[in-house]
Amino acid sequence: MNLIKSITELRNRRALVQKGGGDAAIEKQLAMGKLTARERILAVVDKGSFTEYDLFVEHQARDFNMDKKVLHGDGVIIGTGTIQGEPVCVFAQDFTVAGGSLGLMHARKIAKIMDHALKMRVPLIGINDSGGARIQEGVNSLAGYGEIFYRNTMASGVIPQISVILGPCAGGAVYSPALTDFVFVVDKISKMFITGPSVIETVLGEKIEMEELGGARVHAEITGNAHFFAHSEQQCFEQIKRLLSFLPRANDAKPLKTKPKEPKFAKKIEEIIPSDPKQPYDVRDIIRAVVDESDFFEVQELWASNIVIGFGRINGESVGFVANQPLVLAGVLDCDSSDKAARFIRFCDAFNIPIVTFEDMPGYLPGVDQEHAGVIRHGAKILYAYSEATVPKITVILRKAYGGGYIAMNSRHLGADFNFAWPSAEIAVMGPEGAANIIFKKEIDEAQNPEEMRKQKVAEYKEKFANPYVAASKGYIDSVIEPSETRHLLIHALAGSANKVDHRPAKKHGIPPF
Ligand code: HXC
């Protein structure tokens, strides 16, 4: 065949395979409000940057009439592209081809692009839209998942891994996203569950809608499996691009620096915290008051909101923020907020992103529910994560730093590099009321006017401990600062930490309280 003819044949073959499951299946996909796999990839990568691999791979299954079925691309598209000019690897499952189900060759394609991403040290984006293990391929499908999970684990902490759930993600399929760093979901489109409604009905006799079982809101608000919630696929792709702008290509690189810009937050930073120490406020305003352009990109906004985590820039440098949120449960640490913060701290540490902690919290949440849910085990994760992290670590105590919370929120004692406190800081074993009731119980009980005595003792305790100066006198706080000095000091601290070296004892790996 001459070259011109063979080029025509290639074009025809490409056009056929790129149709995926064909017109009817594509129509069904679009009718569900979903884009096709190919449209999704093209929407997320830079225009004209996508190069596809393994377009002509075919399945090799023979049982259950599979030998008579053509599954274009075996139901998954893989390739490379760029986002904001930076290279990425991507795969997208094509639900129009056998429901995006995962057979042997489908899995091999995903494994190939994962290997490529790891070797080239570039982020991996996986778009999931699949009925799970391809039932006709039996153990080969299960093997395929295993190969993917293994690669997710090998790549963990080396390259950023992003999972996007844009359809069903059922059965074992959920565990690849769960092993990755960030999971994106879209309202009404994403469905994630181990066991589907029909199996639940058969086994447990319970009827449940897919949305209620594992819809986007469920994972963004209740389970914490999802990190980003969007109202449309397009919004989701914008979120992915925004996230990547804060991250390095891999763990041997630093995030790209941008041009420094001043915050544009309207309120003065010292006016954000109410004068009454019992009044809450939104700690995100404090973050917005110190980051470039007041641009804060929150992670897991809808789950465990008593702690706030996310990315921003200080003088052009990407920074991870961890902050107690007085608006929700007074910002206490509990099982979920400890898990949320600990995982984020470990991500920042793995990818050379300095961590800034804003502290205002009354301690760990008391109560039978929390104790029985394992607040000891979960709470330990945050201690472990901060202690283990070797990136620059800066803490600013804004107001309350009570009890275990004082230690847990990146105290000097866990290896923080800079510990600042605002003059409003109260650093104590517990809140003044609780403390006075315990240590002055006898005096209060025996007083002629117990209520008056109690007030006096609370004031005495506050005077002695509920301020930053006792901790500062011992060197636990490096500097008591004015709120308006915060951004300047963060810039100074980060600039001075650029070459930080902090060694850990040699070991195979630690054993965090998972
Ligand atoms: C093979 C599958 C499939 C699968 C869907 N299809 N799931 N083929 N294996 N797992 C096919 C359908 O036969 C159909 O083919 C096409 O994909 C579209 O599926 P529909 O059911 O028509 O679509 P819809 O009504 O939108 O329902 C989607 C769905 C449903 C909710 C995902 O298909 C479903 O419940 N699938 C099974 C989900 C599940 O339980 N998976 C777990 C598998 S076990 P045609 O030819 O008609 O177009 C597992 C364990 C792995 O994953 C463990 C690893 C550790």
Coordinates of C-alpha atoms and ligand atoms in Angstrom, one line a residue:
M1 CA 0.0 0.0 0.0
N2 CA 1.4 3.4 -0.8
L3 CA 1.8 6.0 1.9
I4 CA -1.1 8.2 0.9
K5 CA -3.5 5.2 0.9
S6 CA -2.1 3.9 4.3
I7 CA -2.5 7.4 5.8
T8 CA -6.2 7.3 4.7
E9 CA -6.6 3.9 6.3
L10 CA -5.0 5.1 9.5
R11 CA -7.4 8.0 9.6
N12 CA -10.4 5.7 9.0
R13 CA -9.2 3.3 11.7
R14 CA -8.7 6.2 14.1
A15 CA -12.1 7.7 13.4
L16 CA -13.8 4.3 14.0
V17 CA -12.0 3.5 17.2
Q18 CA -12.4 7.1 18.5
K19 CA -16.2 6.6 18.3
G20 CA -15.9 4.4 21.3
G21 CA -19.1 2.5 21.9
G22 CA -20.8 4.1 18.9
D23 CA -23.5 6.8 18.3
A24 CA -26.3 5.3 20.4
A25 CA -24.0 4.7 23.4
I26 CA -22.6 8.3 23.1
E27 CA -26.1 9.7 23.0
K28 CA -27.0 7.8 26.1
Q29 CA -23.9 9.1 27.8
L30 CA -24.7 12.7 26.8
A31 CA -28.3 12.3 27.9
M32 CA -27.0 11.5 31.4
G33 CA -25.5 15.0 31.5
K34 CA -22.0 13.5 31.0
L35 CA -19.2 14.3 28.6
T36 CA -17.5 11.5 26.7
A37 CA -14.1 10.2 27.9
R38 CA -12.4 12.0 25.0
E39 CA -14.2 15.3 25.6
R40 CA -13.2 15.1 29.2
I41 CA -9.5 14.7 28.4
L42 CA -9.6 17.5 25.9
A43 CA -11.3 19.7 28.4
V44 CA -8.7 19.2 31.1
V45 CA -5.4 19.4 29.1
D46 CA -4.0 22.4 27.2
K47 CA -5.5 22.8 23.7
G48 CA -3.7 20.7 21.1
S49 CA -1.4 19.0 23.7
F50 CA -3.0 15.5 24.0
T51 CA -1.2 12.6 22.5
E52 CA -3.0 9.2 22.8
Y53 CA -1.3 5.8 23.2
D54 CA -2.7 2.3 22.7
L55 CA -5.7 3.5 20.7
F56 CA -5.7 0.2 18.8
V57 CA -5.4 -2.1 21.8
E58 CA -8.1 -4.8 21.8
H59 CA -9.4 -7.1 24.5
Q60 CA -8.4 -10.7 24.4
A61 CA -11.3 -12.3 26.2
R62 CA -13.0 -15.3 24.7
D63 CA -15.6 -16.5 27.2
F64 CA -19.3 -15.5 27.3
N65 CA -19.3 -14.5 23.6
M66 CA -16.6 -11.9 24.2
D67 CA -14.7 -13.3 21.1
K68 CA -17.5 -11.8 19.0
K69 CA -17.4 -8.4 20.6
V70 CA -15.3 -5.4 19.5
L71 CA -14.5 -3.1 22.4
H72 CA -12.8 0.0 21.0
G73 CA -9.7 0.9 22.9
D74 CA -10.9 -1.7 25.4
G75 CA -12.9 1.1 27.1
V76 CA -10.2 3.4 28.2
I77 CA -8.2 6.2 26.7
I78 CA -4.6 6.9 27.8
G79 CA -2.1 9.5 26.9
T80 CA 0.1 12.5 27.7
G81 CA -0.6 16.2 27.5
T82 CA 0.2 19.5 29.4
I83 CA -1.8 21.6 31.8
Q84 CA -0.7 25.2 32.1
G85 CA 2.3 24.1 30.0
E86 CA 3.4 21.4 32.5
P87 CA 3.4 17.8 31.5
V88 CA 0.8 15.3 32.8
C89 CA -0.3 11.7 32.1
V90 CA -4.0 11.0 31.9
F91 CA -6.4 8.1 31.5
A92 CA -10.2 8.2 31.1
Q93 CA -12.5 5.3 31.2
D94 CA -15.0 5.2 28.4
F95 CA -18.4 4.2 29.7
T96 CA -19.8 3.9 26.2
V97 CA -17.6 0.8 25.7
A98 CA -18.9 -2.1 27.9
G99 CA -19.7 0.4 30.6
G100 CA -16.0 1.3 31.0
S101 CA -15.6 -2.1 32.7
L102 CA -12.1 -3.1 33.5
G103 CA -10.7 -6.1 31.7
L104 CA -7.2 -7.3 31.3
M105 CA -6.1 -5.0 28.4
H106 CA -8.0 -2.1 29.8
A107 CA -6.0 -2.5 33.1
R108 CA -2.7 -2.9 31.2
K109 CA -3.3 0.4 29.4
I110 CA -3.9 2.1 32.7
A111 CA -0.8 0.4 34.2
K112 CA 1.2 1.5 31.2
I113 CA 0.4 5.2 31.6
M114 CA 0.9 5.0 35.4
D115 CA 4.4 3.5 34.8
H116 CA 5.1 6.3 32.3
A117 CA 4.0 9.0 34.8
L118 CA 6.2 7.5 37.5
K119 CA 9.2 7.2 35.2
M120 CA 8.8 10.7 33.8
R121 CA 8.0 12.1 37.2
V122 CA 4.8 13.9 36.2
P123 CA 1.3 14.1 37.8
L124 CA -1.2 11.4 36.9
I125 CA -4.9 12.2 36.4
G126 CA -7.3 9.3 36.3
I127 CA -10.9 9.8 35.1
N128 CA -13.2 7.1 36.4
D129 CA -16.5 6.1 34.8
S130 CA -16.9 2.4 35.0
G131 CA -19.1 -0.5 36.0
G132 CA -16.1 -2.1 37.8
A133 CA -14.4 -5.4 37.1
R134 CA -15.5 -6.7 33.7
I135 CA -17.5 -9.7 34.8
Q136 CA -16.8 -11.8 31.7
E137 CA -13.1 -11.6 32.3
G138 CA -13.2 -13.0 35.8
V139 CA -9.9 -13.2 37.6
N140 CA -8.1 -11.3 34.9
S141 CA -10.1 -8.2 35.9
L142 CA -9.3 -8.7 39.5
A143 CA -5.6 -9.1 38.6
G144 CA -5.9 -5.8 36.7
Y145 CA -7.1 -3.9 39.7
G146 CA -4.3 -5.4 41.8
E147 CA -1.7 -4.1 39.3
I148 CA -3.3 -0.7 39.5
F149 CA -3.4 -0.6 43.3
Y150 CA 0.3 -1.6 43.4
R151 CA 1.2 1.2 41.1
N152 CA -0.9 3.7 43.0
T153 CA 1.1 2.7 46.1
M154 CA 4.5 2.8 44.4
A155 CA 3.7 6.3 43.0
S156 CA 2.4 7.6 46.3
G157 CA 4.5 10.5 47.5
V158 CA 6.5 10.5 44.3
I159 CA 4.1 12.1 41.8
P160 CA 0.8 13.8 42.6
Q161 CA -2.1 11.4 41.8
I162 CA -5.5 12.8 41.0
S163 CA -8.7 10.8 40.6
V164 CA -11.8 12.2 39.0
I165 CA -15.1 10.3 39.5
L166 CA -17.4 11.1 36.6
G167 CA -19.9 8.2 36.7
P168 CA -20.1 5.0 38.6
C169 CA -17.0 3.8 40.4
A170 CA -18.1 0.6 41.8
G171 CA -16.7 -2.4 43.7
G172 CA -13.0 -2.7 43.8
A173 CA -12.7 0.2 41.4
V174 CA -13.1 2.6 44.4
Y175 CA -9.7 1.6 45.9
S176 CA -7.6 3.2 43.2
P177 CA -9.0 6.6 43.9
A178 CA -8.8 6.0 47.6
L179 CA -5.1 5.3 47.2
T180 CA -4.5 8.6 45.3
D181 CA -3.9 12.0 46.7
F182 CA -7.0 14.0 45.6
V183 CA -10.5 12.8 44.6
F184 CA -12.8 15.1 42.6
V185 CA -16.6 14.5 42.4
V186 CA -19.4 16.2 40.5
D187 CA -22.9 16.6 41.8
K188 CA -25.4 14.1 40.4
I189 CA -22.7 12.4 38.2
S190 CA -20.3 10.8 40.6
K191 CA -21.3 7.5 42.3
M192 CA -18.8 5.6 44.5
F193 CA -19.6 2.5 46.4
I194 CA -18.2 -0.9 47.3
T195 CA -21.5 -2.7 47.1
G196 CA -24.2 -1.5 44.7
P197 CA -28.0 -1.0 45.5
S198 CA -29.0 -4.3 43.8
V199 CA -26.6 -6.3 45.9
I200 CA -27.6 -4.5 49.1
E201 CA -31.2 -5.3 48.3
T202 CA -30.5 -9.0 47.7
V203 CA -28.3 -9.4 50.8
L204 CA -29.8 -7.0 53.3
G205 CA -33.3 -6.6 51.9
E206 CA -32.8 -2.8 52.0
K207 CA -33.8 -0.5 49.1
I208 CA -31.5 2.5 48.6
E209 CA -30.9 5.0 45.8
M210 CA -27.4 5.1 44.3
E211 CA -27.2 8.9 45.0
E212 CA -28.0 8.3 48.7
L213 CA -25.6 5.4 48.9
G214 CA -22.5 7.0 47.4
G215 CA -23.3 10.2 45.5
A216 CA -21.0 13.2 45.2
R217 CA -22.4 14.9 48.3
V218 CA -22.1 11.8 50.4
H219 CA -18.4 11.6 49.7
A220 CA -17.7 15.3 49.9
E221 CA -19.7 15.8 53.2
I222 CA -20.0 12.5 55.1
T223 CA -17.2 10.0 54.2
G224 CA -14.4 12.5 53.4
N225 CA -13.4 10.3 50.4
A226 CA -13.7 13.3 48.1
H227 CA -11.5 16.4 48.3
F228 CA -13.3 18.6 45.8
F229 CA -17.0 18.9 45.0
A230 CA -18.2 20.6 41.7
H231 CA -21.5 21.3 40.2
S232 CA -20.5 20.5 36.7
E233 CA -17.7 18.6 34.9
Q234 CA -16.3 21.9 33.5
Q235 CA -16.1 23.4 37.1
C236 CA -14.4 20.1 38.1
F237 CA -11.7 20.5 35.4
E238 CA -11.1 24.1 36.4
Q239 CA -10.6 22.9 40.0
I240 CA -8.0 20.3 38.8
K241 CA -6.1 22.9 36.9
R242 CA -6.1 25.2 40.0
L243 CA -4.9 22.4 42.3
L244 CA -2.1 21.5 40.0
S245 CA -0.9 25.2 39.9
F246 CA 0.0 24.8 43.6
L247 CA 1.8 21.5 43.2
P248 CA 5.3 20.4 42.0
R249 CA 5.6 18.0 39.1
A250 CA 7.0 15.4 41.5
N251 CA 8.7 15.0 44.9
D252 CA 12.1 15.9 43.5
A253 CA 10.8 19.4 42.4
K254 CA 9.4 22.4 44.1
P255 CA 6.1 24.1 43.1
L256 CA 6.5 26.8 40.5
K257 CA 6.9 30.3 42.0
T258 CA 4.6 33.0 40.8
K259 CA 4.9 36.7 40.8
P260 CA 4.3 37.9 44.4
K261 CA 1.1 39.9 44.9
E262 CA -0.3 41.7 47.9
P263 CA -3.5 40.3 49.6
K264 CA -6.6 42.2 48.7
F265 CA -8.7 41.3 51.7
A266 CA -10.9 44.3 52.6
K267 CA -10.9 43.9 56.4
K268 CA -7.8 44.7 58.6
I269 CA -6.4 41.4 60.0
E270 CA -6.7 42.6 63.6
E271 CA -10.4 43.2 63.1
I272 CA -11.3 39.7 62.1
I273 CA -11.2 38.1 65.6
P274 CA -14.1 39.4 67.7
S275 CA -13.2 41.1 71.0
D276 CA -15.3 38.6 73.0
P277 CA -13.1 35.5 73.1
K278 CA -16.2 33.3 73.1
Q279 CA -17.4 34.7 69.7
P280 CA -16.5 32.6 66.6
Y281 CA -15.1 34.0 63.3
D282 CA -14.1 32.4 60.0
V283 CA -10.5 31.5 60.1
R284 CA -10.4 31.5 56.3
D285 CA -10.5 35.3 56.6
I286 CA -7.2 35.2 58.5
I287 CA -5.7 33.0 55.7
R288 CA -7.1 35.4 53.0
A289 CA -5.6 38.3 54.8
V290 CA -2.1 36.9 54.5
V291 CA -2.0 35.1 51.1
D292 CA -1.2 36.6 47.7
E293 CA -4.3 38.2 46.2
S294 CA -6.3 36.7 49.1
D295 CA -6.6 33.6 46.9
F296 CA -7.1 30.6 49.1
F297 CA -7.9 27.2 47.5
E298 CA -9.6 25.0 50.1
V299 CA -9.4 21.2 50.2
Q300 CA -12.2 19.1 51.7
E301 CA -14.2 22.2 52.3
L302 CA -17.5 20.3 53.1
W303 CA -16.1 17.6 55.4
A304 CA -14.8 17.9 59.0
S305 CA -15.1 21.7 58.6
N306 CA -13.8 22.2 62.2
I307 CA -10.4 22.2 60.5
V308 CA -9.6 24.1 57.4
I309 CA -6.9 22.9 55.0
G310 CA -5.8 24.2 51.6
F311 CA -3.3 25.9 49.4
G312 CA -2.3 29.6 49.0
R313 CA 0.7 31.5 48.0
I314 CA 2.9 33.7 50.2
N315 CA 5.1 36.1 48.2
G316 CA 4.7 33.8 45.2
E317 CA 5.5 30.5 47.1
S318 CA 3.0 27.7 47.4
V319 CA 2.1 27.0 51.0
G320 CA -0.2 24.4 52.7
F321 CA -2.5 25.9 55.4
V322 CA -3.9 24.0 58.4
A323 CA -6.2 26.1 60.6
N324 CA -8.7 25.4 63.3
Q325 CA -12.1 26.7 62.4
P326 CA -13.8 28.4 65.4
L327 CA -17.0 28.6 63.3
V328 CA -17.5 24.9 63.6
L329 CA -17.5 23.1 67.0
A330 CA -15.2 25.9 68.2
G331 CA -12.5 24.4 66.1
V332 CA -11.9 21.3 68.3
L333 CA -9.9 18.4 67.1
D334 CA -11.9 15.2 66.6
C335 CA -11.5 11.9 64.7
D336 CA -12.3 13.3 61.3
S337 CA -10.5 16.6 61.6
S338 CA -7.4 14.8 62.8
D339 CA -7.5 12.4 59.8
K340 CA -8.1 15.3 57.4
A341 CA -5.2 17.4 58.7
A342 CA -2.8 14.5 59.1
R343 CA -3.2 13.4 55.5
F344 CA -2.8 16.9 54.2
I345 CA 0.3 17.5 56.2
R346 CA 1.8 14.3 54.9
F347 CA 1.0 15.3 51.3
C348 CA 2.6 18.8 51.8
D349 CA 5.6 17.1 53.3
A350 CA 6.0 14.6 50.5
F351 CA 5.8 17.4 47.9
N352 CA 8.1 20.1 49.4
I353 CA 5.2 22.4 50.3
P354 CA 5.9 24.4 53.5
I355 CA 3.1 24.2 56.1
V356 CA 1.6 27.2 57.9
T357 CA -0.7 26.4 60.9
F358 CA -3.1 28.9 62.4
E359 CA -4.3 27.8 65.8
D360 CA -7.4 28.7 67.8
M361 CA -9.0 25.7 69.5
P362 CA -10.1 24.4 72.9
G363 CA -8.5 21.0 72.6
Y364 CA -9.8 17.5 71.6
L365 CA -13.5 16.9 71.5
P366 CA -14.7 15.2 74.8
G367 CA -17.4 12.6 74.9
V368 CA -18.3 8.9 74.7
D369 CA -18.9 9.1 70.9
Q370 CA -15.5 10.4 70.2
E371 CA -13.7 8.0 72.6
H372 CA -15.5 5.0 71.1
A373 CA -14.9 6.2 67.6
G374 CA -11.2 6.1 68.4
V375 CA -10.2 9.7 69.0
I376 CA -7.0 8.4 70.6
R377 CA -5.9 6.5 67.5
H378 CA -7.2 9.2 65.1
G379 CA -5.9 12.1 67.2
A380 CA -2.4 10.5 67.2
K381 CA -2.2 10.8 63.4
I382 CA -1.9 14.6 63.5
L383 CA 0.9 14.4 66.1
Y384 CA 2.7 11.8 63.9
A385 CA 2.2 13.8 60.7
Y386 CA 3.6 17.1 62.2
S387 CA 6.5 15.4 63.9
E388 CA 7.5 13.5 60.9
A389 CA 7.3 16.4 58.4
T390 CA 10.6 18.0 57.4
V391 CA 9.3 20.8 55.2
P392 CA 9.4 24.3 56.8
K393 CA 6.7 24.4 59.5
I394 CA 5.4 27.7 61.0
T395 CA 2.7 28.1 63.6
V396 CA 0.8 31.2 64.6
I397 CA -1.4 31.0 67.7
L398 CA -4.3 33.3 67.2
R399 CA -6.3 32.8 70.3
K400 CA -7.0 29.5 72.2
A401 CA -4.3 26.9 72.4
Y402 CA -5.5 24.6 75.1
G403 CA -4.4 21.2 76.2
G404 CA -3.6 18.5 73.7
G405 CA -4.5 21.0 71.0
Y406 CA -1.5 23.2 72.0
I407 CA 0.8 20.3 71.4
A408 CA -0.9 18.9 68.4
M409 CA -1.1 22.0 66.3
N410 CA 2.5 22.1 65.3
S411 CA 4.0 23.2 68.6
R412 CA 7.7 23.8 69.0
H413 CA 7.8 20.4 70.8
L414 CA 6.8 18.5 67.7
G415 CA 9.6 20.2 65.7
A416 CA 8.0 23.4 64.4
D417 CA 10.6 25.9 63.0
F418 CA 8.8 29.1 63.9
N419 CA 6.2 29.6 66.6
F420 CA 4.5 32.9 66.7
A421 CA 1.6 34.0 68.9
W422 CA -0.7 37.0 68.7
P423 CA -1.1 39.0 72.0
S424 CA -4.7 37.5 72.1
A425 CA -3.2 34.0 72.5
E426 CA -4.3 31.9 75.5
I427 CA -1.9 29.0 76.1
A428 CA -3.0 26.7 78.9
V429 CA -3.7 23.1 79.9
M430 CA -7.4 23.8 79.6
G431 CA -9.9 26.6 79.4
P432 CA -9.9 29.0 82.5
E433 CA -13.4 28.0 83.7
G434 CA -12.7 24.2 83.7
A435 CA -9.2 24.7 85.2
A436 CA -10.4 27.0 88.0
N437 CA -13.3 24.6 88.9
I438 CA -10.7 21.8 89.3
I439 CA -7.8 23.3 91.0
F440 CA -9.7 25.7 93.2
K441 CA -12.6 23.4 94.0
K442 CA -12.0 23.4 97.7
E443 CA -11.8 27.2 98.0
I444 CA -14.9 27.7 95.8
D445 CA -17.0 25.1 97.7
E446 CA -15.9 26.5 101.1
A447 CA -16.4 30.2 100.2
Q448 CA -19.3 32.3 101.6
N449 CA -20.1 33.3 98.0
P450 CA -19.0 30.4 95.8
E451 CA -20.0 32.1 92.6
E452 CA -18.0 35.2 93.4
M453 CA -15.0 33.1 94.4
R454 CA -15.3 31.1 91.2
K455 CA -15.2 34.2 89.1
Q456 CA -12.2 35.5 91.1
K457 CA -10.3 32.2 90.6
V458 CA -11.1 32.1 86.9
A459 CA -9.7 35.6 86.6
E460 CA -6.6 34.6 88.6
Y461 CA -6.0 31.6 86.4
K462 CA -6.5 33.7 83.2
E463 CA -4.1 36.4 84.5
K464 CA -1.5 33.7 85.2
F465 CA -1.8 31.3 82.2
A466 CA -4.2 32.4 79.5
N467 CA -1.8 34.6 77.7
P468 CA 1.2 34.0 75.4
Y469 CA 3.9 35.5 77.8
V470 CA 4.4 32.4 80.0
A471 CA 5.1 30.2 77.0
A472 CA 7.2 33.0 75.5
S473 CA 9.2 33.3 78.7
K474 CA 10.2 29.7 78.3
G475 CA 11.1 30.0 74.6
Y476 CA 8.2 27.8 73.5
I477 CA 7.0 30.8 71.5
D478 CA 9.6 32.6 69.5
S479 CA 7.9 35.8 69.2
V480 CA 4.6 37.5 70.3
I481 CA 3.6 39.5 67.3
E482 CA 1.0 42.0 66.2
P483 CA -1.5 40.6 63.8
S484 CA -0.5 43.1 61.1
E485 CA 3.1 41.7 61.2
T486 CA 1.9 38.2 60.3
R487 CA 2.3 38.2 56.5
H488 CA 5.7 39.9 56.7
L489 CA 6.9 37.4 59.3
L490 CA 5.6 34.5 57.2
I491 CA 7.5 35.8 54.1
H492 CA 10.6 36.2 56.2
A493 CA 10.3 32.8 57.8
L494 CA 9.7 31.0 54.5
A495 CA 12.6 32.9 52.7
G496 CA 14.9 31.9 55.5
S497 CA 13.8 28.2 55.3
A498 CA 14.4 27.7 51.6
N499 CA 17.5 25.5 52.3
K500 CA 16.1 23.7 55.4
V501 CA 17.7 20.4 56.1
D502 CA 16.1 18.2 58.7
H503 CA 17.2 14.5 59.0
R504 CA 15.2 11.7 60.5
P505 CA 16.7 8.5 61.9
A506 CA 17.3 5.8 59.3
K507 CA 14.5 3.4 59.0
K508 CA 12.6 1.4 56.4
H509 CA 9.5 3.4 57.2
G510 CA 7.6 4.6 60.3
I511 CA 4.4 3.0 61.5
P512 CA 1.9 5.8 61.7
P513 CA -1.3 5.2 63.6
F514 CA -3.4 4.4 60.5
Ligands
HXC1 C1 -19.1 -6.0 32.2 C2 -20.5 -4.2 32.4 C3 -20.2 -4.1 33.7 C4 -19.3 -5.0 34.3 C5 -21.6 -2.5 33.2 N1 -21.4 -3.3 32.1 N2 -20.9 -3.0 34.2 N3 -20.0 -5.2 31.6 N4 -18.8 -5.9 33.5 N5 -18.9 -4.9 35.6 C6 -22.0 -3.1 30.8 C7 -23.5 -3.5 30.7 O1 -23.6 -4.8 30.5 C8 -23.9 -2.7 29.5 O2 -23.5 -3.3 28.3 C9 -23.1 -1.4 29.6 O3 -22.0 -1.7 30.4 C10 -23.8 -0.3 30.3 O4 -24.3 -0.7 31.5 P1 -25.8 -0.4 32.0 O5 -26.1 -1.3 33.1 O6 -26.7 -0.5 30.8 O7 -25.7 1.1 32.4 P2 -26.5 1.8 33.6 O8 -27.9 1.5 33.6 O9 -26.1 3.2 33.5 O10 -25.8 1.2 35.0 C11 -24.5 1.4 35.3 C12 -24.1 0.5 36.5 C13 -24.5 -1.0 36.2 C14 -24.7 1.0 37.7 C15 -22.6 0.6 36.7 O11 -24.1 -1.4 35.0 C16 -24.0 -1.9 37.3 O12 -24.5 -2.0 38.4 N6 -22.9 -2.6 36.9 C17 -22.2 -3.5 37.9 C18 -21.6 -2.7 39.0 C19 -20.8 -3.6 39.9 O13 -21.4 -4.2 40.8 N7 -19.5 -3.7 39.7 C20 -18.7 -4.4 40.6 C21 -18.1 -5.5 39.8 S1 -17.2 -6.5 41.0 P3 -24.3 -3.3 27.0 O14 -23.6 -4.3 26.1 O15 -25.7 -3.7 27.3 O16 -24.2 -1.9 26.5 C22 -15.8 -5.6 41.3 C23 -14.9 -6.3 42.2 C24 -13.5 -6.0 41.9 O17 -15.6 -4.6 40.8 C25 -12.6 -6.1 43.1 C26 -11.2 -5.7 42.8 C27 -10.4 -5.6 44.1

